[in-house]
Each structure stands twice: as C-alpha cells, then as structure tokens.
Amino acid sequence: MAESSSLTVERPGLLTTVQDAGRRARALGVPEGGAADPVARRLANALVGNPAGAAGLEVTLGGPTLRFHADALVSLCGAPFEARLDGPFPLWRAVPVRKGQTLSIPGTPGGARAFLAVRGGLHGQEVFGSRSTDLRTGFGGLEGRSLRAGDRLSWFPSAPALPPRAFVSPDLHTPTGPDLTLRVLPTPEATPDLLAVLCGSTFTVSGQADRMGARLTEPVPAPHDPTRVSLPNPPGAVQLPPDGRPILLLSDAGTHGGYPTPLVVARVDLPALGQLRPGDRVKFRPVTVEEAHAALLRQERALRGVEGALRWWYKGV
Amino acid sequence: MSQEGRTTLPEITPLGDAALVVRSPLARELLAELTASPLPGVGEAVPALDVLTVLYDPLVAPPEALTANLAARLAELTGRAGGTGRTLALPVTFDGPDLAWCAERAGLDIPDFIRALCAVPLEVAFLGFTPGFAFLTGLPGELRMPRLDTPRDRVPAGSVALGGPWAGVYPRETPGGWRIVGRTGAVLFDVGREDPVLWRAGDRVTFVEVGGPGG
C-alpha cells in the first residue's frame, strides 16, 4: 500500500538527467559533469533544505511529466519553465507535492535548463564521488542515460519540514537569452586581431548545443597551428576549431583539447553559459581577472546569504 | 631549477579567472606533490605533457598567492621522481585499417613494423580526452604517424592507434583522427571495477601481439 519515496516518469522530456555538483577526476580523463547552471542547482537545493551538491533532475528545453508516489518537497530553479502541479507551479520556491500528484514541466520561452530539487536528494549511481549522469560514456545517475517513460526515481528520506515562505530575489536568477553578454578573459592564444573580432561581433548559438558545448554559427579567422598539443580545458573555455566557428565548452566537455582557446568565460558567467539555447545571440566582453573576481565575490555573497537564511529556517523546524 | 645561485622563474600563467597553467618538465612531479599535500583553494590539477593546469577557487586562493605557492613547491622538487614502477603488457591484434599504410611509411614490411612497435617501451604521459584515454609516449621517429586529415566519425572501442608523437587506445567508440593499427580486448575504463581506470601516468606499457594478418 505505502509506496517508498519515489516518482514515476510519465514523459521523459527532451533531455532530463540526474545531475549534482559534478566530479573531480579530470586528471583521469573524466569530464566534470554536473548541473550546467550551478547557481540554479545551489538555490534549488537550498530551498528544500538539501546540501548544495545533492542530486536532482536537470531538465532541458522540454521538461518531463512526473507522478509522485509519496509526499515530497520540491523546487525548480533556472530558466522560466511553465510548470504545472494541478495549477500553476511557481519557480524559485519550495513547493509541497502530495502523494498522487503529477508535476509537468512542458517548456520554457527562454533559456535552456532548470534544476528540480527534491528534499532529501535523488538516488543515483555514484562514480568518482558524483551521481551526475555522463551521457557520452554512459555512467552515473540513472544507468548513465537520460530519463525514459516508465523510469522510477527515488530519493533519500529526510525529516518532514514546513517549506519556507521565502522566494529567491530575481537578482539571483541566472540571466537567459535571447541576448546575452558573457564576460571573458583573453588567453595568450588571443592575438589582438582575433580578440577584436571575437569581442566586436555578435554570435548566434547554432543547433549544435548540448551538455558538452554550444557551437556558434559565425566563423572567425582561426589561427592554424597543427603542432598545438592537447592541453587541459578549463571550465568555460572558448575553443576555435579550424572552421573558425567558436565552441563554448560546457560541463560534459572532454578534459583535454587540441584547438586554440583564445577566451575563457569568467566563472561568474558559467551559469549563463549553461542557459544558452539555439538561436540565442551572444556577445563577449573582456574583463580583467580583478573585475571577474569582484563580480564572482558579489554573486557568491548573495548566494551564501540565501543559503544561510534557508539553512537557518530548516534548522529551526 | 637553480644554477650558480640563480633561480629560473618557472612559467606560471593565468588561464581565465580560475585556472593557472604551470609549464615545467617537473609538471608530473608537481602533481604528485599537490596530491600528497594539497594547497588551499586548489580544486584539481590536470596534467598534460610538461604542463599542469591548476583549477582554483579565487574566493579561497588569490592568484598571486597561489602562483607564489606553486613556484615555491616547484623549487623544492628534485626532478628525480620516476614512474609508478608498474609495467603493463597490452595484448593487441594487429589488423587495423591503417596498418599497411603505417608500415609502408615506416619503410618496413608489416611483420617488421609490428615487431618494431612491440619492442618500444611506452610510458603513460598523462590521461585525458575521454575517461581512461592515455597519451603513450616513447615512439621513435620512424614510428610516429601523421594524424588523418579528416577524423573518422567512429573509431571502435579498443582501437590501438598512432597520432603525432603519441600512441593510444580508444576506451570507447568516439570520433578520432589517429591511424588505427590494431585492437585490444583490454578494458580501459569500467565503473564496475574498484579502480575504473586501468592505468596511471608513469606506468610503463608494451604492446604484445596476439594475432593479426600473419596469424
């Protein structure tokens, strides 16, 4: 009669995967993985009283329909998906779900991804300390693949709690397109000419955009260096393959690459990078390391403020 | 590092706002040192050939302080750290689509080419690209093969291949631009194992022929 803490996937959505904060095994060739929008992941988890790195579902463009077999407390943060739970479902809040209810997350008018946290955190295969799904090699999460209709997911038990009435200030929502400016840091591979073209143009995100990277449509003159050796890819690297169409690397990108990397997206804008969808227009704005760190510190202070307040709430109940 | 009292400054350069690139022949030794005794704020250190990319949290470690710390660590290294002491013999069936092309380029017939390749003591320089992929170093000049002009869309898992100064084995099916000379049944990456990755940087590797066109 009483079913365990689980849900059934009625419709899987376009690409729904189990993700958490990712893994640290790059030195073994293993991609980082993890939710492409880490701010959404942290806030969604904080809203339901989870640790920042608890596993949840990353939904992409067209989301899933999920039937709950037990009461749960959930939150959805990220792109402005139009979700429903017997009525409109608010984002950026903790929302109680009753046993038997169905949550549907059909789509979003802008941005690409959102993170659905469930109080307690989702189960999933743990590899190198992370439950994130690695789609390319096929491990982690749910059998290393995206959700299918009929899948059942369960979550760790957690003390029942009253949801906080708080919602997240829109200042902390990750920006979404169709027009985005990403702060970038030039690398020694950016010649003045190349930098002028990259930072003076507007690019369009092509249809080739997945968890590994987002390819831009407009080519720039790519430096030709067949002797360039493979080097480690930092998060947010902007690669230039020989055809000159830049690739912005995302969470599932390979650990090393042989293409020139003239720009790296500032860490503060990695969440925005995770929200790019085909058709979005992107500009690059060069900043200094100091400017990038000051922006990151502002973002981090605001995030920790919210996380701290929510932790206090859950301790109090 | 130091000669007649003068210390050469190691090359440590920023890459974005959360990574530093250390270029030094002591990169692998520095990685071992950072693993044994981590520096605050360092999330991961990722090696390549004579390169270590250090990913750091700028909110914990300012880059100037971290650069100074890394330079100090480098100055203390001896440059004597050897390999892991492990030797792996990898069974290879030499029947790859590029085998004949590679042998001809090396100026050898196929059996001599295979014998030459199996005689090379290779070493895992670093892992990267895809889980379990190892860049194997040690090929003599005549066995180094240019990469394909156009990479293949699908290289089967277990393919043994040569590309530039490297030899390698594809752990799973991927696109790939190296010249395929054979295949191995060795499983390089398996999350079901206690240690999912077969090898580590510093391991010595030799190819052992277990069959091929000649039997």
Short mmCIF file of C-alpha atoms in Angstrom, two decimals:
data_model
loop_
_atom_site.label_atom_id
_atom_site.label_comp_id
_atom_site.label_asym_id
_atom_site.label_seq_id
_atom_site.Cartn_x
_atom_site.Cartn_y
_atom_site.Cartn_z
CA MET A 1 0.00 0.00 0.00
CA ALA A 2 2.51 2.58 1.16
CA GLU A 3 4.97 3.17 -1.63
CA SER A 4 8.50 4.25 -0.94
CA SER A 5 9.74 7.77 -1.64
CA SER A 6 9.65 7.57 -5.39
CA LEU A 7 8.22 9.03 -8.55
CA THR A 8 7.44 7.62 -11.98
CA VAL A 9 8.47 9.32 -15.20
CA GLU A 10 5.33 9.58 -17.35
CA ARG A 11 7.00 11.64 -20.08
CA PRO A 12 10.76 11.99 -20.09
CA GLY A 13 11.02 15.41 -21.75
CA LEU A 14 13.67 16.29 -24.31
CA LEU A 15 16.73 15.55 -22.18
CA THR A 16 16.25 15.06 -18.46
CA THR A 17 19.22 13.76 -16.47
CA VAL A 18 20.25 13.22 -12.86
CA GLN A 19 22.90 15.83 -12.00
CA ASP A 20 24.66 17.14 -8.92
CA ALA A 21 27.76 19.28 -8.37
CA GLY A 22 29.89 17.12 -10.68
CA ARG A 23 33.07 15.09 -10.19
CA ARG A 24 36.75 15.87 -9.81
CA ALA A 25 38.57 13.28 -11.88
CA ARG A 26 39.81 15.34 -14.82
CA ALA A 27 43.31 14.00 -14.36
CA LEU A 28 41.89 10.57 -15.32
CA GLY A 29 40.20 11.97 -18.42
CA VAL A 30 36.78 12.03 -16.77
CA PRO A 31 34.64 15.11 -17.56
CA GLU A 32 33.41 17.24 -14.69
CA GLY A 33 29.70 16.83 -15.43
CA GLY A 34 27.19 18.33 -13.01
CA ALA A 35 24.27 20.71 -13.49
CA ALA A 36 25.06 23.16 -16.30
CA ASP A 37 23.60 26.03 -14.20
CA PRO A 38 25.30 25.65 -10.80
CA VAL A 39 23.53 28.70 -9.30
CA ALA A 40 20.13 27.17 -10.08
CA ARG A 41 21.36 23.87 -8.59
CA ARG A 42 22.53 25.52 -5.37
CA LEU A 43 19.40 27.62 -4.87
CA ALA A 44 17.02 24.77 -5.71
CA ASN A 45 18.75 22.56 -3.16
CA ALA A 46 18.85 25.30 -0.51
CA LEU A 47 15.12 25.96 -0.94
CA VAL A 48 14.26 22.39 0.11
CA GLY A 49 16.92 22.17 2.81
CA ASN A 50 19.39 19.99 0.87
CA PRO A 51 23.18 20.27 0.83
CA ALA A 52 24.31 22.34 -2.17
CA GLY A 53 25.60 19.26 -4.00
CA ALA A 54 22.54 16.98 -3.64
CA ALA A 55 21.43 15.23 -6.82
CA GLY A 56 18.32 16.42 -8.63
CA LEU A 57 16.96 16.49 -12.17
CA GLU A 58 18.28 18.80 -14.86
CA VAL A 59 15.52 19.48 -17.37
CA THR A 60 16.31 20.78 -20.85
CA LEU A 61 14.08 22.88 -23.17
CA GLY A 62 11.12 20.48 -22.96
CA GLY A 63 10.74 19.07 -19.47
CA PRO A 64 9.28 15.85 -18.08
CA THR A 65 5.98 14.84 -16.51
CA LEU A 66 6.50 13.16 -13.13
CA ARG A 67 3.97 11.32 -10.94
CA PHE A 68 4.81 11.28 -7.23
CA HIS A 69 4.14 8.17 -5.13
CA ALA A 70 4.83 9.92 -1.84
CA ASP A 71 4.60 13.37 -0.36
CA ALA A 72 7.63 15.45 -1.26
CA LEU A 73 9.04 18.93 -1.08
CA VAL A 74 10.47 20.17 -4.38
CA SER A 75 11.78 23.32 -6.00
CA LEU A 76 12.52 24.27 -9.59
CA CYS A 77 15.13 26.94 -10.37
CA GLY A 78 16.66 28.12 -13.63
CA ALA A 79 15.11 29.06 -16.96
CA PRO A 80 11.47 30.25 -16.65
CA PHE A 81 9.78 26.90 -17.39
CA GLU A 82 5.98 26.94 -17.36
CA ALA A 83 5.41 24.12 -14.89
CA ARG A 84 2.09 22.80 -13.55
CA LEU A 85 1.06 20.88 -10.45
CA ASP A 86 -2.75 20.78 -10.66
CA GLY A 87 -2.35 24.53 -11.27
CA PRO A 88 0.47 26.94 -12.00
CA PHE A 89 3.69 25.84 -10.29
CA PRO A 90 5.92 28.68 -9.01
CA LEU A 91 9.66 28.59 -9.69
CA TRP A 92 12.30 29.69 -7.20
CA ARG A 93 10.24 28.45 -4.21
CA ALA A 94 9.87 25.31 -2.12
CA VAL A 95 6.59 23.65 -3.10
CA PRO A 96 4.97 20.69 -1.31
CA VAL A 97 3.84 17.86 -3.61
CA ARG A 98 1.24 15.41 -2.32
CA LYS A 99 1.29 11.72 -2.99
CA GLY A 100 -0.50 11.02 -6.28
CA GLN A 101 0.07 14.46 -7.77
CA THR A 102 1.64 14.96 -11.19
CA LEU A 103 4.19 17.66 -11.93
CA SER A 104 4.58 18.62 -15.57
CA ILE A 105 7.29 20.93 -16.86
CA PRO A 106 6.49 21.35 -20.56
CA GLY A 107 8.76 24.11 -21.78
CA THR A 108 10.40 27.47 -21.38
CA PRO A 109 10.14 30.62 -23.51
CA GLY A 110 13.80 31.49 -22.83
CA GLY A 111 16.94 29.84 -21.55
CA ALA A 112 17.52 26.10 -21.74
CA ARG A 113 17.75 24.40 -18.38
CA ALA A 114 16.31 24.21 -14.89
CA PHE A 115 17.17 22.12 -11.85
CA LEU A 116 14.46 20.24 -9.95
CA ALA A 117 15.49 19.52 -6.36
CA VAL A 118 13.65 17.03 -4.16
CA ARG A 119 14.07 17.31 -0.40
CA GLY A 120 16.44 14.51 0.64
CA GLY A 121 18.22 14.37 -2.73
CA LEU A 122 17.79 11.80 -5.52
CA HIS A 123 19.36 8.37 -5.54
CA GLY A 124 21.65 7.54 -8.45
CA GLN A 125 24.80 5.66 -9.36
CA GLU A 126 27.77 7.36 -7.73
CA VAL A 127 31.04 7.39 -9.71
CA PHE A 128 34.13 9.30 -8.57
CA GLY A 129 32.09 10.92 -5.82
CA SER A 130 29.26 12.21 -8.02
CA ARG A 131 25.81 10.99 -9.09
CA SER A 132 25.90 13.12 -12.25
CA THR A 133 24.97 11.40 -15.50
CA ASP A 134 27.81 11.16 -18.03
CA LEU A 135 25.87 10.64 -21.25
CA ARG A 136 28.83 10.12 -23.56
CA THR A 137 30.48 7.29 -21.70
CA GLY A 138 27.23 6.20 -20.05
CA PHE A 139 27.68 6.10 -16.31
CA GLY A 140 26.35 7.84 -13.20
CA GLY A 141 22.81 8.89 -12.38
CA LEU A 142 20.24 6.53 -13.85
CA GLU A 143 22.23 3.93 -15.84
CA GLY A 144 24.28 6.71 -17.38
CA ARG A 145 21.41 7.84 -19.60
CA SER A 146 18.63 10.40 -19.79
CA LEU A 147 15.19 9.59 -18.40
CA ARG A 148 12.73 7.39 -20.27
CA ALA A 149 8.99 6.98 -19.80
CA GLY A 150 8.36 4.40 -17.10
CA ASP A 151 11.57 5.07 -15.17
CA ARG A 152 11.24 5.22 -11.42
CA LEU A 153 13.39 7.54 -9.34
CA SER A 154 13.62 7.57 -5.57
CA TRP A 155 15.03 9.97 -3.04
CA PHE A 156 16.72 9.78 0.33
CA PRO A 157 14.47 10.03 3.38
CA SER A 158 14.51 13.34 5.17
CA ALA A 159 12.66 14.76 8.15
CA PRO A 160 9.41 16.37 7.00
CA ALA A 161 9.66 20.14 7.10
CA LEU A 162 7.44 23.12 6.56
CA PRO A 163 8.51 24.90 3.40
CA PRO A 164 9.86 28.39 3.96
CA ARG A 165 7.63 31.08 2.50
CA ALA A 166 10.71 32.70 1.03
CA PHE A 167 11.33 33.12 -2.67
CA VAL A 168 14.61 33.91 -4.36
CA SER A 169 15.21 37.51 -5.39
CA PRO A 170 15.16 37.91 -9.18
CA ASP A 171 18.65 39.44 -8.90
CA LEU A 172 19.91 35.90 -8.37
CA HIS A 173 18.09 34.34 -11.31
CA THR A 174 20.58 33.22 -13.93
CA PRO A 175 20.22 35.51 -16.97
CA THR A 176 18.72 33.91 -20.05
CA GLY A 177 18.62 34.94 -23.71
CA PRO A 178 17.77 35.71 -26.40
CA ASP A 179 20.55 38.31 -25.93
CA LEU A 180 23.41 37.57 -23.55
CA THR A 181 26.75 39.17 -22.88
CA LEU A 182 29.36 36.87 -21.36
CA ARG A 183 32.35 38.27 -19.51
CA VAL A 184 35.54 36.65 -20.83
CA LEU A 185 39.26 36.59 -20.11
CA PRO A 186 41.59 36.56 -23.11
CA THR A 187 44.33 33.92 -23.09
CA PRO A 188 47.83 34.13 -24.62
CA GLU A 189 46.31 32.47 -27.71
CA ALA A 190 44.19 35.58 -28.39
CA THR A 191 46.06 37.80 -30.85
CA PRO A 192 44.91 41.46 -30.92
CA ASP A 193 43.19 40.91 -34.28
CA LEU A 194 41.42 37.77 -33.13
CA LEU A 195 40.37 39.44 -29.87
CA ALA A 196 38.96 42.42 -31.80
CA VAL A 197 36.84 40.11 -33.97
CA LEU A 198 35.68 37.91 -31.08
CA CYS A 199 34.76 40.82 -28.81
CA GLY A 200 33.39 43.09 -31.55
CA SER A 201 30.87 40.68 -33.04
CA THR A 202 27.50 39.21 -32.15
CA PHE A 203 27.33 35.43 -32.47
CA THR A 204 24.35 33.11 -32.78
CA VAL A 205 24.09 29.80 -30.93
CA SER A 206 23.72 27.06 -33.55
CA GLY A 207 21.62 23.91 -33.34
CA GLN A 208 24.73 22.08 -32.15
CA ALA A 209 24.29 22.86 -28.47
CA ASP A 210 24.35 20.14 -25.84
CA ARG A 211 25.86 19.45 -22.42
CA MET A 212 29.34 19.20 -23.99
CA GLY A 213 29.29 22.57 -25.65
CA ALA A 214 27.47 25.22 -27.62
CA ARG A 215 28.70 25.86 -31.13
CA LEU A 216 28.33 29.35 -32.56
CA THR A 217 27.26 29.97 -36.15
CA GLU A 218 29.51 32.79 -37.37
CA PRO A 219 33.12 31.88 -38.24
CA VAL A 220 36.14 34.00 -37.31
CA PRO A 221 39.66 33.67 -38.78
CA ALA A 222 41.03 30.73 -36.80
CA PRO A 223 44.76 30.53 -36.18
CA HIS A 224 46.20 27.47 -37.87
CA ASP A 225 48.63 25.57 -35.69
CA PRO A 226 48.83 21.85 -36.49
CA THR A 227 51.61 21.45 -33.93
CA ARG A 228 49.49 22.65 -30.99
CA VAL A 229 49.47 19.85 -28.44
CA SER A 230 46.50 18.74 -26.36
CA LEU A 231 46.10 20.84 -23.23
CA PRO A 232 43.67 20.65 -20.32
CA ASN A 233 40.40 22.51 -20.94
CA PRO A 234 39.41 24.86 -18.12
CA PRO A 235 35.66 25.25 -17.46
CA GLY A 236 34.17 27.86 -19.80
CA ALA A 237 36.89 27.53 -22.45
CA VAL A 238 36.07 29.01 -25.86
CA GLN A 239 37.68 26.80 -28.50
CA LEU A 240 38.35 27.65 -32.13
CA PRO A 241 38.34 24.62 -34.44
CA PRO A 242 39.82 25.03 -37.93
CA ASP A 243 36.46 26.12 -39.43
CA GLY A 244 36.57 29.15 -37.10
CA ARG A 245 33.14 28.65 -35.54
CA PRO A 246 33.72 29.03 -31.79
CA ILE A 247 32.66 26.30 -29.35
CA LEU A 248 31.78 27.25 -25.77
CA LEU A 249 32.62 24.26 -23.58
CA LEU A 250 30.07 23.10 -21.00
CA SER A 251 30.06 20.62 -18.12
CA ASP A 252 30.41 17.42 -20.17
CA ALA A 253 33.26 18.65 -22.41
CA GLY A 254 36.32 16.43 -22.81
CA THR A 255 39.08 17.14 -20.31
CA HIS A 256 41.75 17.99 -22.91
CA GLY A 257 41.63 19.62 -26.30
CA GLY A 258 43.93 20.44 -29.20
CA TYR A 259 42.13 23.51 -30.57
CA PRO A 260 43.29 27.05 -29.80
CA THR A 261 41.43 28.56 -26.84
CA PRO A 262 41.58 32.36 -27.16
CA LEU A 263 38.97 33.10 -24.45
CA VAL A 264 37.75 31.65 -21.19
CA VAL A 265 34.32 32.66 -19.86
CA ALA A 266 34.58 34.18 -16.37
CA ARG A 267 33.47 31.81 -13.65
CA VAL A 268 30.69 34.21 -12.60
CA ASP A 269 29.07 33.73 -16.02
CA LEU A 270 29.31 29.92 -16.25
CA PRO A 271 25.63 29.62 -15.12
CA ALA A 272 24.58 31.90 -18.00
CA LEU A 273 26.65 29.76 -20.36
CA GLY A 274 24.57 26.77 -19.20
CA GLN A 275 21.38 28.56 -20.26
CA LEU A 276 22.29 29.11 -23.94
CA ARG A 277 19.80 27.73 -26.41
CA PRO A 278 19.90 27.56 -30.22
CA GLY A 279 19.11 30.95 -31.72
CA ASP A 280 20.34 32.98 -28.75
CA ARG A 281 22.68 35.87 -29.57
CA VAL A 282 25.94 36.10 -27.63
CA LYS A 283 28.48 38.86 -27.18
CA PHE A 284 31.83 38.60 -25.41
CA ARG A 285 33.05 41.38 -23.12
CA PRO A 286 36.67 41.20 -21.98
CA VAL A 287 37.28 41.83 -18.29
CA THR A 288 40.37 41.73 -16.09
CA VAL A 289 40.98 38.96 -13.56
CA GLU A 290 40.29 41.51 -10.81
CA GLU A 291 36.93 42.50 -12.32
CA ALA A 292 35.98 38.87 -12.78
CA HIS A 293 36.83 38.03 -9.17
CA ALA A 294 34.96 41.07 -7.82
CA ALA A 295 31.83 40.01 -9.74
CA LEU A 296 32.22 36.43 -8.53
CA LEU A 297 32.56 37.61 -4.95
CA ARG A 298 29.36 39.70 -5.21
CA GLN A 299 27.48 36.73 -6.64
CA GLU A 300 28.88 34.36 -4.01
CA ARG A 301 27.99 36.68 -1.10
CA ALA A 302 24.40 36.94 -2.30
CA LEU A 303 24.17 33.15 -2.80
CA ARG A 304 25.61 32.41 0.63
CA GLY A 305 23.18 34.89 2.15
CA VAL A 306 20.24 32.96 0.73
CA GLU A 307 21.75 29.56 1.55
CA GLY A 308 22.48 30.66 5.12
CA ALA A 309 18.98 32.02 5.70
CA LEU A 310 17.37 28.84 4.37
CA ARG A 311 19.68 26.63 6.42
CA TRP A 312 18.61 28.61 9.49
CA TRP A 313 14.95 28.06 8.58
CA TYR A 314 15.33 24.29 8.24
CA LYS A 315 17.31 24.00 11.47
CA GLY A 316 14.54 25.85 13.26
CA VAL A 317 11.72 23.49 12.29
CA MET B 1 65.99 24.60 -11.02
CA SER B 2 68.85 26.57 -9.62
CA GLN B 3 72.28 27.11 -11.07
CA GLU B 4 75.10 29.15 -9.55
CA GLY B 5 72.65 30.56 -7.05
CA ARG B 6 70.26 31.90 -9.67
CA THR B 7 66.77 30.54 -9.75
CA THR B 8 64.98 30.31 -13.08
CA LEU B 9 61.46 31.64 -12.76
CA PRO B 10 59.00 28.88 -13.62
CA GLU B 11 56.41 29.79 -16.19
CA ILE B 12 53.05 30.14 -14.42
CA THR B 13 50.35 31.96 -16.38
CA PRO B 14 46.64 32.60 -15.77
CA LEU B 15 44.04 30.85 -17.92
CA GLY B 16 40.70 32.53 -17.30
CA ASP B 17 39.95 33.67 -13.77
CA ALA B 18 40.02 30.29 -12.04
CA ALA B 19 42.99 28.39 -13.54
CA LEU B 20 46.76 28.73 -13.65
CA VAL B 21 48.98 26.94 -16.17
CA VAL B 22 52.35 25.71 -14.93
CA ARG B 23 54.78 24.84 -17.73
CA SER B 24 57.65 22.77 -16.44
CA PRO B 25 59.32 19.42 -17.06
CA LEU B 26 58.51 18.82 -13.39
CA ALA B 27 54.74 19.07 -14.02
CA ARG B 28 54.03 15.44 -13.19
CA GLU B 29 56.14 15.55 -10.06
CA LEU B 30 54.33 18.74 -9.00
CA LEU B 31 51.00 16.95 -9.47
CA ALA B 32 52.16 14.13 -7.16
CA GLU B 33 53.27 16.70 -4.63
CA LEU B 34 49.95 18.60 -4.79
CA THR B 35 48.04 15.33 -4.41
CA ALA B 36 50.08 14.29 -1.39
CA SER B 37 49.91 17.68 0.23
CA PRO B 38 47.11 19.85 -1.20
CA LEU B 39 47.28 23.64 -1.35
CA PRO B 40 44.26 25.54 -0.02
CA GLY B 41 41.89 26.65 -2.76
CA VAL B 42 43.15 24.18 -5.36
CA GLY B 43 40.26 22.12 -6.69
CA GLU B 44 42.02 19.98 -9.27
CA ALA B 45 45.35 19.81 -11.03
CA VAL B 46 45.24 18.40 -14.55
CA PRO B 47 48.40 17.27 -16.33
CA ALA B 48 49.39 17.32 -19.96
CA LEU B 49 52.90 17.00 -21.44
CA ASP B 50 55.17 19.20 -19.31
CA VAL B 51 52.07 21.17 -18.31
CA LEU B 52 49.96 21.22 -15.19
CA THR B 53 46.72 23.20 -15.24
CA VAL B 54 45.69 24.10 -11.71
CA LEU B 55 41.99 24.84 -11.22
CA TYR B 56 41.47 27.02 -8.18
CA ASP B 57 38.74 28.78 -6.25
CA PRO B 58 39.51 32.50 -6.45
CA LEU B 59 37.37 33.09 -3.35
CA VAL B 60 39.80 30.98 -1.31
CA ALA B 61 43.15 31.47 -3.03
CA PRO B 62 44.07 34.78 -4.70
CA PRO B 63 46.03 34.01 -7.88
CA GLU B 64 49.15 35.94 -6.79
CA ALA B 65 49.44 33.94 -3.57
CA LEU B 66 48.75 30.68 -5.35
CA THR B 67 51.34 31.46 -8.04
CA ALA B 68 53.93 32.11 -5.33
CA ASN B 69 52.98 28.89 -3.54
CA LEU B 70 53.26 26.86 -6.74
CA ALA B 71 56.63 28.43 -7.59
CA ALA B 72 57.89 27.58 -4.10
CA ARG B 73 56.69 23.98 -4.45
CA LEU B 74 58.40 23.67 -7.85
CA ALA B 75 61.66 24.99 -6.45
CA GLU B 76 61.71 22.18 -3.90
CA LEU B 77 61.23 19.37 -6.43
CA THR B 78 64.19 17.19 -7.28
CA GLY B 79 63.26 16.14 -10.79
CA ARG B 80 64.09 12.60 -9.81
CA ALA B 81 60.61 11.19 -9.31
CA GLY B 82 60.38 8.24 -11.66
CA GLY B 83 57.42 6.30 -12.93
CA THR B 84 54.95 4.28 -10.92
CA GLY B 85 57.05 1.13 -11.16
CA ARG B 86 54.15 -0.68 -12.82
CA THR B 87 54.51 -2.36 -16.19
CA LEU B 88 51.50 -3.34 -18.28
CA ALA B 89 51.58 -5.67 -21.26
CA LEU B 90 48.67 -4.88 -23.55
CA PRO B 91 47.50 -7.71 -25.84
CA VAL B 92 46.99 -6.33 -29.35
CA THR B 93 45.60 -7.89 -32.50
CA PHE B 94 47.30 -6.05 -35.36
CA ASP B 95 44.64 -5.81 -38.08
CA GLY B 96 43.81 -2.10 -38.15
CA PRO B 97 42.73 -0.33 -41.36
CA ASP B 98 45.85 1.90 -41.33
CA LEU B 99 48.37 -0.85 -40.52
CA ALA B 100 49.70 -1.31 -44.06
CA TRP B 101 49.88 2.46 -44.64
CA CYS B 102 51.84 2.95 -41.41
CA ALA B 103 54.24 0.09 -42.17
CA GLU B 104 54.94 1.46 -45.62
CA ARG B 105 55.51 4.95 -44.24
CA ALA B 106 57.95 3.49 -41.71
CA GLY B 107 59.73 1.71 -44.57
CA LEU B 108 59.06 -1.73 -43.10
CA ASP B 109 57.06 -4.76 -44.06
CA ILE B 110 54.06 -5.46 -41.83
CA PRO B 111 55.64 -8.15 -39.58
CA ASP B 112 58.75 -5.98 -39.02
CA PHE B 113 56.58 -2.96 -38.29
CA ILE B 114 54.63 -4.93 -35.67
CA ARG B 115 57.85 -6.25 -34.15
CA ALA B 116 59.26 -2.72 -34.01
CA LEU B 117 56.14 -1.34 -32.35
CA CYS B 118 56.01 -4.15 -29.79
CA ALA B 119 59.66 -3.54 -28.93
CA VAL B 120 59.01 0.08 -27.88
CA PRO B 121 58.88 0.73 -24.14
CA LEU B 122 55.97 3.16 -23.97
CA GLU B 123 55.00 5.23 -20.96
CA VAL B 124 51.70 6.78 -19.89
CA ALA B 125 52.50 10.50 -20.13
CA PHE B 126 49.06 11.65 -18.98
CA LEU B 127 45.38 10.73 -19.16
CA GLY B 128 42.78 12.89 -20.83
CA PHE B 129 40.38 13.47 -23.73
CA THR B 130 37.91 10.80 -22.61
CA PRO B 131 37.69 8.60 -19.46
CA GLY B 132 40.64 6.19 -19.43
CA PHE B 133 42.36 7.50 -22.57
CA ALA B 134 46.15 7.56 -22.09
CA PHE B 135 48.69 9.52 -24.12
CA LEU B 136 51.52 6.99 -24.53
CA THR B 137 54.93 8.46 -25.16
CA GLY B 138 58.20 6.93 -26.34
CA LEU B 139 57.68 6.29 -30.06
CA PRO B 140 60.88 6.60 -32.08
CA GLY B 141 60.75 8.98 -35.04
CA GLU B 142 60.15 6.34 -37.72
CA LEU B 143 57.05 5.03 -35.91
CA ARG B 144 55.45 8.47 -35.49
CA MET B 145 52.49 8.84 -37.82
CA PRO B 146 50.73 11.99 -39.03
CA ARG B 147 47.10 12.29 -37.97
CA LEU B 148 44.36 11.79 -40.56
CA ASP B 149 43.39 14.98 -42.42
CA THR B 150 39.74 14.24 -41.64
CA PRO B 151 38.99 12.38 -38.43
CA ARG B 152 36.84 9.25 -38.62
CA ASP B 153 33.35 9.72 -37.23
CA ARG B 154 33.55 6.43 -35.38
CA VAL B 155 36.60 4.69 -34.03
CA PRO B 156 35.65 1.38 -32.36
CA ALA B 157 36.37 0.88 -28.66
CA GLY B 158 39.72 -0.85 -28.09
CA SER B 159 41.33 0.59 -31.25
CA VAL B 160 45.11 0.90 -30.93
CA ALA B 161 46.26 3.97 -32.81
CA LEU B 162 49.21 6.24 -33.59
CA GLY B 163 48.95 10.04 -33.86
CA GLY B 164 51.84 12.51 -33.95
CA PRO B 165 54.32 11.64 -31.20
CA TRP B 166 51.72 9.50 -29.41
CA ALA B 167 50.34 6.01 -29.27
CA GLY B 168 46.94 5.46 -27.69
CA VAL B 169 43.97 3.17 -27.20
CA TYR B 170 40.39 4.40 -27.56
CA PRO B 171 38.49 3.32 -24.41
CA ARG B 172 35.10 3.60 -26.13
CA GLU B 173 33.71 4.42 -29.55
CA THR B 174 34.42 8.05 -30.38
CA PRO B 175 35.38 10.15 -33.37
CA GLY B 176 39.16 10.04 -33.80
CA GLY B 177 41.90 11.21 -36.11
CA TRP B 178 44.75 8.82 -35.28
CA ARG B 179 45.96 5.95 -37.50
CA ILE B 180 44.44 2.65 -36.35
CA VAL B 181 46.90 -0.26 -36.43
CA GLY B 182 45.12 -2.81 -34.23
CA ARG B 183 42.75 -3.51 -31.38
CA THR B 184 42.91 -4.75 -27.82
CA GLY B 185 40.38 -6.51 -25.62
CA ALA B 186 41.76 -4.80 -22.52
CA VAL B 187 39.04 -2.78 -20.76
CA LEU B 188 40.50 0.66 -20.06
CA PHE B 189 37.53 2.16 -18.24
CA ASP B 190 34.92 0.25 -16.24
CA VAL B 191 32.97 1.92 -13.46
CA GLY B 192 32.15 -1.56 -12.10
CA ARG B 193 35.79 -2.00 -11.05
CA GLU B 194 37.18 -0.75 -7.78
CA ASP B 195 39.59 1.33 -9.82
CA PRO B 196 37.69 2.20 -13.01
CA VAL B 197 40.79 3.40 -14.91
CA LEU B 198 43.30 0.74 -15.99
CA TRP B 199 46.45 2.85 -15.90
CA ARG B 200 48.09 5.89 -14.39
CA ALA B 201 50.63 8.46 -15.56
CA GLY B 202 54.09 6.94 -15.15
CA ASP B 203 53.04 3.34 -15.93
CA ARG B 204 55.21 1.56 -18.48
CA VAL B 205 53.34 -0.13 -21.32
CA THR B 206 54.27 -2.54 -24.07
CA PHE B 207 52.12 -3.92 -26.87
CA VAL B 208 52.13 -7.71 -27.18
CA GLU B 209 50.98 -9.26 -30.45
CA VAL B 210 48.22 -11.81 -30.01
CA GLY B 211 47.27 -12.34 -33.63
CA GLY B 212 46.89 -10.41 -36.84
CA PRO B 213 47.13 -10.85 -40.55
CA GLY B 214 50.11 -13.11 -40.15
CA GLY B 215 48.35 -15.26 -37.53
#
